[in-house]
Tab-separated table of C-alpha atoms in Angstrom:
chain	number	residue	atom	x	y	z
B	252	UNK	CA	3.772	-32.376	-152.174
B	253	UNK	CA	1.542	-29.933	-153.921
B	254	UNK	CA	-1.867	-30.135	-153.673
B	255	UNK	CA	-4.210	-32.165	-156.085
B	256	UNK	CA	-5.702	-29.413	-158.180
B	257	UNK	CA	-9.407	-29.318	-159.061
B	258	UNK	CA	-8.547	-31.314	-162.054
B	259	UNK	CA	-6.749	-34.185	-160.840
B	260	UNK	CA	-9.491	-34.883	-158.187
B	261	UNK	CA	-12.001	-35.208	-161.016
B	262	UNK	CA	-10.009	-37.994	-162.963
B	263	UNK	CA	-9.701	-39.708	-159.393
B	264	UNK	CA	-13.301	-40.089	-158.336
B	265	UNK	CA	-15.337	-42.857	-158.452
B	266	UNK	CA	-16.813	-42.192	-161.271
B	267	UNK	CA	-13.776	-42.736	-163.542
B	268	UNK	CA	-14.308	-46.214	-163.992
B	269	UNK	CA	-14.707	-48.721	-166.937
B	270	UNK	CA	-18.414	-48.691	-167.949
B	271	UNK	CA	-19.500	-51.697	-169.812
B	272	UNK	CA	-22.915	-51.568	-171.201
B	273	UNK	CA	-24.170	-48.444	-169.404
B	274	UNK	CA	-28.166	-47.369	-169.699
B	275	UNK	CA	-30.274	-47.820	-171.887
B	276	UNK	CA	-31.533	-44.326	-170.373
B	277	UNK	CA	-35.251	-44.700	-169.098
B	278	UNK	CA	-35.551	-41.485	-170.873
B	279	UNK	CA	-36.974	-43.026	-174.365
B	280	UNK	CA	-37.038	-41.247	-177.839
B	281	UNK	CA	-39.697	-41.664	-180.161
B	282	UNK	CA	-39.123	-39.254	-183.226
B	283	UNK	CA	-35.955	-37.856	-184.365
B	284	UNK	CA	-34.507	-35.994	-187.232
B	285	UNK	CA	-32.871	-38.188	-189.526
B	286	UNK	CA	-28.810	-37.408	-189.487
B	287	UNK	CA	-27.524	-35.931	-192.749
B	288	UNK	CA	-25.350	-39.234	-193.743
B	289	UNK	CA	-22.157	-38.902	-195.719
B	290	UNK	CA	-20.293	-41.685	-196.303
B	291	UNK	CA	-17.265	-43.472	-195.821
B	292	UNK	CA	-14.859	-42.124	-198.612
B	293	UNK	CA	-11.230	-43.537	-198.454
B	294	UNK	CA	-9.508	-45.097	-195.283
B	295	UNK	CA	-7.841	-41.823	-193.571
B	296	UNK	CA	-10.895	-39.847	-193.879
B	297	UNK	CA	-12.743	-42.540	-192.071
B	298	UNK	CA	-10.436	-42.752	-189.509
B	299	UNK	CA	-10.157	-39.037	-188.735
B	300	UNK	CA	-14.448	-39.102	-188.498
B	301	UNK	CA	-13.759	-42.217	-185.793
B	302	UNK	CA	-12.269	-39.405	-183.879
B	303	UNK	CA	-14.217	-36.352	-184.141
B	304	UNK	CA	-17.883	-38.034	-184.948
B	305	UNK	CA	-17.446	-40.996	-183.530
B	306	UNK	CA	-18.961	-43.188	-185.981
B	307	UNK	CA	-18.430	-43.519	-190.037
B	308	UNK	CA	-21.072	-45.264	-192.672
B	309	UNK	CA	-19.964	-47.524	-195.471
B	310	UNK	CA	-22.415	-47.387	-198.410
B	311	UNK	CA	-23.554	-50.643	-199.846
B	312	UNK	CA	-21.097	-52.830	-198.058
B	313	UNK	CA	-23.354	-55.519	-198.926
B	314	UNK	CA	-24.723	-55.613	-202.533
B	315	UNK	CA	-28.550	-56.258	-202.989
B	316	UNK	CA	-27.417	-60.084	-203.476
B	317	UNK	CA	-25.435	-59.856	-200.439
B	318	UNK	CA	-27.923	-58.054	-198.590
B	319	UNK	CA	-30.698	-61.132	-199.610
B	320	UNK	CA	-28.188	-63.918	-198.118
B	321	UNK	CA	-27.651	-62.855	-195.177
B	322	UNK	CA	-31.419	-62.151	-194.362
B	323	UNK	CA	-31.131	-65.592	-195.203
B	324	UNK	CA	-28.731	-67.338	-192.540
B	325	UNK	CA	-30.340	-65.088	-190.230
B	326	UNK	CA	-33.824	-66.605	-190.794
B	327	UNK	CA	-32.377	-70.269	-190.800
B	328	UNK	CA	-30.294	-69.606	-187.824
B	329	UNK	CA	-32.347	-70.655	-184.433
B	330	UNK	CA	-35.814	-71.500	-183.974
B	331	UNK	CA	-38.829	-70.290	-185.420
B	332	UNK	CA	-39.803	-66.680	-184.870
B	333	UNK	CA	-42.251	-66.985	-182.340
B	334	UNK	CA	-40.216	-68.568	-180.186
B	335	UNK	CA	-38.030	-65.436	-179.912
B	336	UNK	CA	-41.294	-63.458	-178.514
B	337	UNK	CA	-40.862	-61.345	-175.325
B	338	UNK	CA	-42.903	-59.755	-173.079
B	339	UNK	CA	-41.483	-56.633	-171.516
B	340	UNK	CA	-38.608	-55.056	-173.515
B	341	UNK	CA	-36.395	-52.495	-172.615
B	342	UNK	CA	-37.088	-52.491	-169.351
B	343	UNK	CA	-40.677	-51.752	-170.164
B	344	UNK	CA	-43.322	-53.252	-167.898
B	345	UNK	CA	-46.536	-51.844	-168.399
B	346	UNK	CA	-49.310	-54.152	-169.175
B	347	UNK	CA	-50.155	-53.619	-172.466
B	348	UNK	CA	-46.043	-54.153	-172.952
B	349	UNK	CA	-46.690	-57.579	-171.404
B	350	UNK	CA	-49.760	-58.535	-172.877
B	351	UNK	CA	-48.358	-57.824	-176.153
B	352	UNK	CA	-45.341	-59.344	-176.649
B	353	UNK	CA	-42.908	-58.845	-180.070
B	354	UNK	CA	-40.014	-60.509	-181.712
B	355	UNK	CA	-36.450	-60.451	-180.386
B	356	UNK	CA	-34.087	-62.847	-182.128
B	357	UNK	CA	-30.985	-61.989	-180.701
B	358	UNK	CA	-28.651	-64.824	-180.974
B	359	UNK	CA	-24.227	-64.164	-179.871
B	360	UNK	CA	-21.431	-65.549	-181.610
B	361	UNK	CA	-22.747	-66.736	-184.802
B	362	UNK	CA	-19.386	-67.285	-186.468
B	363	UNK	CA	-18.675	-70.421	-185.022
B	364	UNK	CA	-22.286	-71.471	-185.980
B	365	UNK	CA	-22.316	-71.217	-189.673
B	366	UNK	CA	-18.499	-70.764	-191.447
B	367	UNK	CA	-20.877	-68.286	-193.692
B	368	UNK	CA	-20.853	-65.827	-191.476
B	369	UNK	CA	-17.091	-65.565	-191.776
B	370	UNK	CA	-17.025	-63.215	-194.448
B	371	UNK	CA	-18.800	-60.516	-192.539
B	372	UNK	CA	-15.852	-60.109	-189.990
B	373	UNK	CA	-13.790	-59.017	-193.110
B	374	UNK	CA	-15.602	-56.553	-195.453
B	375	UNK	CA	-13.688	-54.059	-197.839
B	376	UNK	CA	-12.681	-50.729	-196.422
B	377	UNK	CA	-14.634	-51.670	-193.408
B	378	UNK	CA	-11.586	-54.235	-192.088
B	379	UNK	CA	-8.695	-51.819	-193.264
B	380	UNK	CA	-10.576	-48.804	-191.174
B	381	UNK	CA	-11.147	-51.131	-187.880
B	382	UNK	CA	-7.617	-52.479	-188.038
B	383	UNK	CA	-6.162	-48.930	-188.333
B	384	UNK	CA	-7.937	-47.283	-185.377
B	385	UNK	CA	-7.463	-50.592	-182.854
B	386	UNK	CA	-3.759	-51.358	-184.646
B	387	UNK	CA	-2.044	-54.556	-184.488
B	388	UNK	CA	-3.542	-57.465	-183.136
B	389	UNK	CA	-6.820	-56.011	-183.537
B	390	UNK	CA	-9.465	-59.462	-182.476
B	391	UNK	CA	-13.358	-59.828	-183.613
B	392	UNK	CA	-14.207	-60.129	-179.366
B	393	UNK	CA	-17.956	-60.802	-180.370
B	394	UNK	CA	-21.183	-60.175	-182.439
B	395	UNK	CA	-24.507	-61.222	-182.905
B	396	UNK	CA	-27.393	-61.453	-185.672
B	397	UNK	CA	-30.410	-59.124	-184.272
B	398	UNK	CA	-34.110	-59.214	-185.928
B	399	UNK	CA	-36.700	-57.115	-184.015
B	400	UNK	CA	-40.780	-57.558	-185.093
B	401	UNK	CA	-43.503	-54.548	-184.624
B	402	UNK	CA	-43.878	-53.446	-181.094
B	403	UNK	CA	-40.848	-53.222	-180.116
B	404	UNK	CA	-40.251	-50.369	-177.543
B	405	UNK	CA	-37.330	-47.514	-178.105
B	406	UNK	CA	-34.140	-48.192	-176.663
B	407	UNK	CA	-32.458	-45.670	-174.770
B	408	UNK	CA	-29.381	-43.893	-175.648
B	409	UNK	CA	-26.719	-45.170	-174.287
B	410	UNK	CA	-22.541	-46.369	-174.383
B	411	UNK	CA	-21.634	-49.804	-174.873
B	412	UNK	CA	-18.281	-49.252	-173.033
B	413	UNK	CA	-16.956	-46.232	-171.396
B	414	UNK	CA	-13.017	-47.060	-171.175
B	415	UNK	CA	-11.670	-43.492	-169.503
B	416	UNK	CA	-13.898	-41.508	-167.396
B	417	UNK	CA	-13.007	-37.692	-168.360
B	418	UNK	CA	-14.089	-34.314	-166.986
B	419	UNK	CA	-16.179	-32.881	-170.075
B	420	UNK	CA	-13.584	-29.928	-170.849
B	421	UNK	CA	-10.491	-32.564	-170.846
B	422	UNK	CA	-12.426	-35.233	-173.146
B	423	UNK	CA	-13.342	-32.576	-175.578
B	424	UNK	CA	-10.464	-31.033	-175.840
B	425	UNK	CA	-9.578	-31.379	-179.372
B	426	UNK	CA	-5.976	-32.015	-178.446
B	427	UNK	CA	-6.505	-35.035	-176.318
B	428	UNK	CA	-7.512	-38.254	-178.480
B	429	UNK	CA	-8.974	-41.331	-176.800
B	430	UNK	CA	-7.784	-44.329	-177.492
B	431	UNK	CA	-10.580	-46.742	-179.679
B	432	UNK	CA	-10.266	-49.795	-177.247
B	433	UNK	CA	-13.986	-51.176	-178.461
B	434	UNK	CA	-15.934	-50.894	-181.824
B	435	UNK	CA	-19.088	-52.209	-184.147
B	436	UNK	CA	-19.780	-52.728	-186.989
B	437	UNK	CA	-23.445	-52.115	-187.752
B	438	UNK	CA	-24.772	-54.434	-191.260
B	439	UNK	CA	-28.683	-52.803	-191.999
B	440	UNK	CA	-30.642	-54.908	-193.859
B	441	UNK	CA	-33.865	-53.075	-194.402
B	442	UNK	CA	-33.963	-49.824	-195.903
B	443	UNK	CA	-34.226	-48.187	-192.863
B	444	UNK	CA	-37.145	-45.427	-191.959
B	445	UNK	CA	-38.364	-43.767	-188.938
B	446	UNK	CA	-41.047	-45.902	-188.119
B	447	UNK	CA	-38.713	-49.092	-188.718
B	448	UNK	CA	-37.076	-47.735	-185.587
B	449	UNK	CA	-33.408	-47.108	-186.841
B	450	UNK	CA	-30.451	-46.659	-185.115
B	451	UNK	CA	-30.200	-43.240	-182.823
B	452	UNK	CA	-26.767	-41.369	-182.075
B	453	UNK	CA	-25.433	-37.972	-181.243
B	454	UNK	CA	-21.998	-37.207	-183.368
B	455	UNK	CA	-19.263	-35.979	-181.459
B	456	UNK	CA	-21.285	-37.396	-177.852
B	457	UNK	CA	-17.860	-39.915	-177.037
B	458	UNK	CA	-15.824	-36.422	-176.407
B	459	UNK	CA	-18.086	-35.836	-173.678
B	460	UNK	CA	-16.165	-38.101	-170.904
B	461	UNK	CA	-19.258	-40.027	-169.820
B	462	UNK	CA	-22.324	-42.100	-170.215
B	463	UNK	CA	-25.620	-39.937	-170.594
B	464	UNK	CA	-27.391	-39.178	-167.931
B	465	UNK	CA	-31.201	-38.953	-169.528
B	466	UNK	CA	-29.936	-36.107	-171.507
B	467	UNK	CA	-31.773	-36.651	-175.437
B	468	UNK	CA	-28.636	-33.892	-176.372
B	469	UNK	CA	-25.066	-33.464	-176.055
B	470	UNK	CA	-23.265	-29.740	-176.583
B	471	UNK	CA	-25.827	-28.429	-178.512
B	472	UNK	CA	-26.132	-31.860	-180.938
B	473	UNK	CA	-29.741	-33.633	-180.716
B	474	UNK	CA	-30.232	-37.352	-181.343
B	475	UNK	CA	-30.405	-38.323	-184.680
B	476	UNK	CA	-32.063	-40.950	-186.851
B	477	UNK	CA	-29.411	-43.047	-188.978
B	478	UNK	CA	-31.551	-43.724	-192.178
B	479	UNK	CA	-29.785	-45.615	-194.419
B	480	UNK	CA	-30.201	-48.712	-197.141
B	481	UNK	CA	-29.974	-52.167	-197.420
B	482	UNK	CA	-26.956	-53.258	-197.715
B	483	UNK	CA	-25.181	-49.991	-195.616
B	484	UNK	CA	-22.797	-50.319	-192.377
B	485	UNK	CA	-22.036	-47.830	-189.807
B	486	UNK	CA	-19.032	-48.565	-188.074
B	487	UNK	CA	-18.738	-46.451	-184.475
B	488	UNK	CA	-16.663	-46.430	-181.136
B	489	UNK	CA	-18.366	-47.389	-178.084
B	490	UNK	CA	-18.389	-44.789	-176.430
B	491	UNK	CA	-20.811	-42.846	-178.373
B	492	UNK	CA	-24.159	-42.566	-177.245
B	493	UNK	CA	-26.407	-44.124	-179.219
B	494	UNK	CA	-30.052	-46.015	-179.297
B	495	UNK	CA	-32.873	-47.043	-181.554
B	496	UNK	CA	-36.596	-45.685	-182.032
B	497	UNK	CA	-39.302	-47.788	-181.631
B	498	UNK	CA	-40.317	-50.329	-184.415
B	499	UNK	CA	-44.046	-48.638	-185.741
B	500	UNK	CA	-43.779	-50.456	-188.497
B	501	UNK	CA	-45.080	-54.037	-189.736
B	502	UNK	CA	-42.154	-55.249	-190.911
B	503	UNK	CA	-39.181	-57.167	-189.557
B	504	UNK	CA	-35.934	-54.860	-188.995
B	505	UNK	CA	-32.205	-56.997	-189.528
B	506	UNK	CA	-29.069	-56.610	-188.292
B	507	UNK	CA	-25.984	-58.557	-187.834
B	508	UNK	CA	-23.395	-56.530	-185.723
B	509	UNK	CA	-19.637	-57.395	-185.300
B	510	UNK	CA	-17.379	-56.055	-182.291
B	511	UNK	CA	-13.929	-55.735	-182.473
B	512	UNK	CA	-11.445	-54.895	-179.519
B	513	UNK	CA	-7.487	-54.215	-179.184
B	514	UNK	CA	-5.380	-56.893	-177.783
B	515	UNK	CA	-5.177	-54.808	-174.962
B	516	UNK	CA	-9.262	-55.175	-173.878
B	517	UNK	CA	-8.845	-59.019	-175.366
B	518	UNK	CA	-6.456	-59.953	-172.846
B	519	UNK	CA	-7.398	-57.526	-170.013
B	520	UNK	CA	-11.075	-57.917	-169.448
B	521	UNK	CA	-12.821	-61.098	-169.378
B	522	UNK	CA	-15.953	-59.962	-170.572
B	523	UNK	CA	-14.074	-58.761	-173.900
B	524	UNK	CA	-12.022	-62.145	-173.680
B	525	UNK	CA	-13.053	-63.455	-176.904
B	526	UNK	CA	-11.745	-67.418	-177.525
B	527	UNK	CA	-14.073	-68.920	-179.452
B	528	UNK	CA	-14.136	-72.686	-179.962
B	529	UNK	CA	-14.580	-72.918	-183.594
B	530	UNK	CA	-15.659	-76.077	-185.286
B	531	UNK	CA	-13.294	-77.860	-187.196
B	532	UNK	CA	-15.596	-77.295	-190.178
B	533	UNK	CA	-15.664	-73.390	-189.678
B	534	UNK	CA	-11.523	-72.759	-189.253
B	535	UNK	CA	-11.294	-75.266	-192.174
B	536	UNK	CA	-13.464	-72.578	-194.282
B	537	UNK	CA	-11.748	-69.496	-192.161
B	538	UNK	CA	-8.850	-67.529	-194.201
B	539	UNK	CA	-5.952	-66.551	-192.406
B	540	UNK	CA	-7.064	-63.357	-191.729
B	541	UNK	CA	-10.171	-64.471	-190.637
B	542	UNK	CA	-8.453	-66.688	-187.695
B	543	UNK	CA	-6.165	-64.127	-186.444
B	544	UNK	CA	-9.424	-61.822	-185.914
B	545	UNK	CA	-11.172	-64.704	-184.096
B	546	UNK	CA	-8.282	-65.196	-181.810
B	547	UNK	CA	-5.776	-67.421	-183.407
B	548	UNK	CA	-2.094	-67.190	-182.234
B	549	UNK	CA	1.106	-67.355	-183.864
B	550	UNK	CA	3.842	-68.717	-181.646
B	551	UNK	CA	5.930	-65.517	-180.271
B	552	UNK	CA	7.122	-65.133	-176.870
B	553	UNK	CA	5.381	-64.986	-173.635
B	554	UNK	CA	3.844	-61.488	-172.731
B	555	UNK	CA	4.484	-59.665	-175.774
B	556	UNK	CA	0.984	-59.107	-177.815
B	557	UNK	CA	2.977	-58.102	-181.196
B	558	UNK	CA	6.656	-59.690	-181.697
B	559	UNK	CA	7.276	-58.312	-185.411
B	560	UNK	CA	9.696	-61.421	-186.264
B	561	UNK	CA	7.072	-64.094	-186.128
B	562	UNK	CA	4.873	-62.382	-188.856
B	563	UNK	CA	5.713	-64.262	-191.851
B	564	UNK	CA	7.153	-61.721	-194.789
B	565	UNK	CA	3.896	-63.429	-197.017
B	566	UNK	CA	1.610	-61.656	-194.230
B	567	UNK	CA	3.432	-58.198	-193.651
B	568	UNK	CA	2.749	-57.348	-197.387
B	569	UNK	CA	-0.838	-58.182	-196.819
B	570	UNK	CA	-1.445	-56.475	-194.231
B	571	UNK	CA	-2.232	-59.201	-191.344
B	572	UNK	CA	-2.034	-58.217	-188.112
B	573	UNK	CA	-1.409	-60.675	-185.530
B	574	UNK	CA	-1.068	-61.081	-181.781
């Protein structure tokens, strides 16, 4: 047997594992430069970006209309605001951190709380992008509306899940591609500035094999500041680093975020494993698309995710993908 080069012992140690949710770093960032934004412009250029930046932003996926609903549901949807206040964020702990105290309304799985939200697993090129870099079967595995108040601290950069551990000269090696087995979509609704405390990320970072390691940098790239509008959506893998600045401001900042998964994570890792019980009222509301994304089946047999003859001719010329 030959001997297991310098190579192959890298992809076998320990650290080549599934990371889900590693950081935030305790290294914190509270300036950046904001990141020259250009926009999502038709479906193959978007998905080619998924692969080399790691990330793509959809301008005015919600009109200003749009944008003033959903502030909407997210305001009605819980309890008052100050009973979302939290002392120590981010891991911070210092007193004047838990004297303080700021908003987080954070609140999962709001689809099967209010059949509005439905429409925001679905949105124009947004849907046609995520269902072209996950591929059949692609499943809505979770999401949650997310309003931050003044005070709160930066969150560190970070990967939301790591699926292959590479060494950094295989993972950025422009002829291996990494499969997209996680993604989010990211709706702002503020105008976002620096002192609102928008979203951080390095372009490219995902090629670099790993989760940071307090690094603020990656191959030459700093953090940047994603300052967009209203009514914008960034859509990125998760295995880009990423974070937010602090909140300076003395405003609210909103965001609803969607994940999405293959079939593959849906029926592989039970954290991804998204079945949601939805009310009778919401799947009575849901279109079909709509339920296949939130986990509906079609009868097909046992242990295949995809089995083409079940798809109903109607749905192959739209475009449905089922599992």
């Amino acid at each position: 047997m030959s001997p297991v080069t310098e190579e192959q012992q890298a992809i076998r140690t320990p650290t080549n594992q599934h990371i889900l949710k590693s950081g935030p770093s305790r290294i914190r960032i509270c300036n950046a430069q904001p990141h020259d934004i250009r926009y999502h412009e038709n479906v193959d250029d978007s998905i080619n970006r998924m692969d080399s930046d790691g990330f793509v932003v959809f301008k005015q996926l919600l009109d200003s209309e749009g944008v003033t609903k959903l502030r909407g549901l997210m305001d009605e949807l819980g309890g008052p605001y100050e009973e979302y206040k939290v002392r120590g964020h981010y891991g911070e702990t210092s007193e004047e951190a838990m004297e303080a105290g700021m908003i987080n309304k954070h609140i999962g799985n709001p689809f099967a709380r209010n059949h509005e939200f439905l429409e925001y697993c679905d949105k124009g090129d947004a849907i046609k992008v995520i269902q072209a870099i996950h591929g059949p079967g692609t499943r809505v595995i979770g999401g949650s509306v997310w309003v931050t108040g003044p005070g709160r601290y930066p969150m560190g950069l970070h990967v939301d899940y790591q699926p292959f551990g590479l060494p950094e000269d295989i993972a950025s090696d422009p002829r291996v591609k990494i499969p997209i087995m996680v993604s989010t979509l990211h709706y702002y609704l503020n105008d976002m500035y620096q002192e609102l405390g928008p979203t951080l990320l390095i372009p490219g970072s995902h090629r670099s094999g790993r989760a940071p390691n307090g690094e603020t940098h990656w191959n030459g790239n700093e953090a940047r500041s994603l300052e967009c509008n209203a009514g914008d959506a960034m859509l990125f893998r998760s295995d880009l680093w990423h974070g937010a600045l602090p909140n300076a401001s003395d405003e609210k900042r909103y965001m609803l975020q969607v994940h999405y998964g293959t079939p593959y994570i849906c029926g592989s890792y039970k954290g991804f494993e998204q079945r949601m019980e939805l009310p009778d009222e919401v799947k009575e509301r849901a279109t079909q698309q709509q339920r296949y994304l939130l986990g509906e089946r079609v009868p097909g047999a046992p242990g295949s995710y995809l089995v083409h003859e079940f798809i109903r001719p109607e749905d192959r010329q739209e475009g449905v993908f089922i599992r």
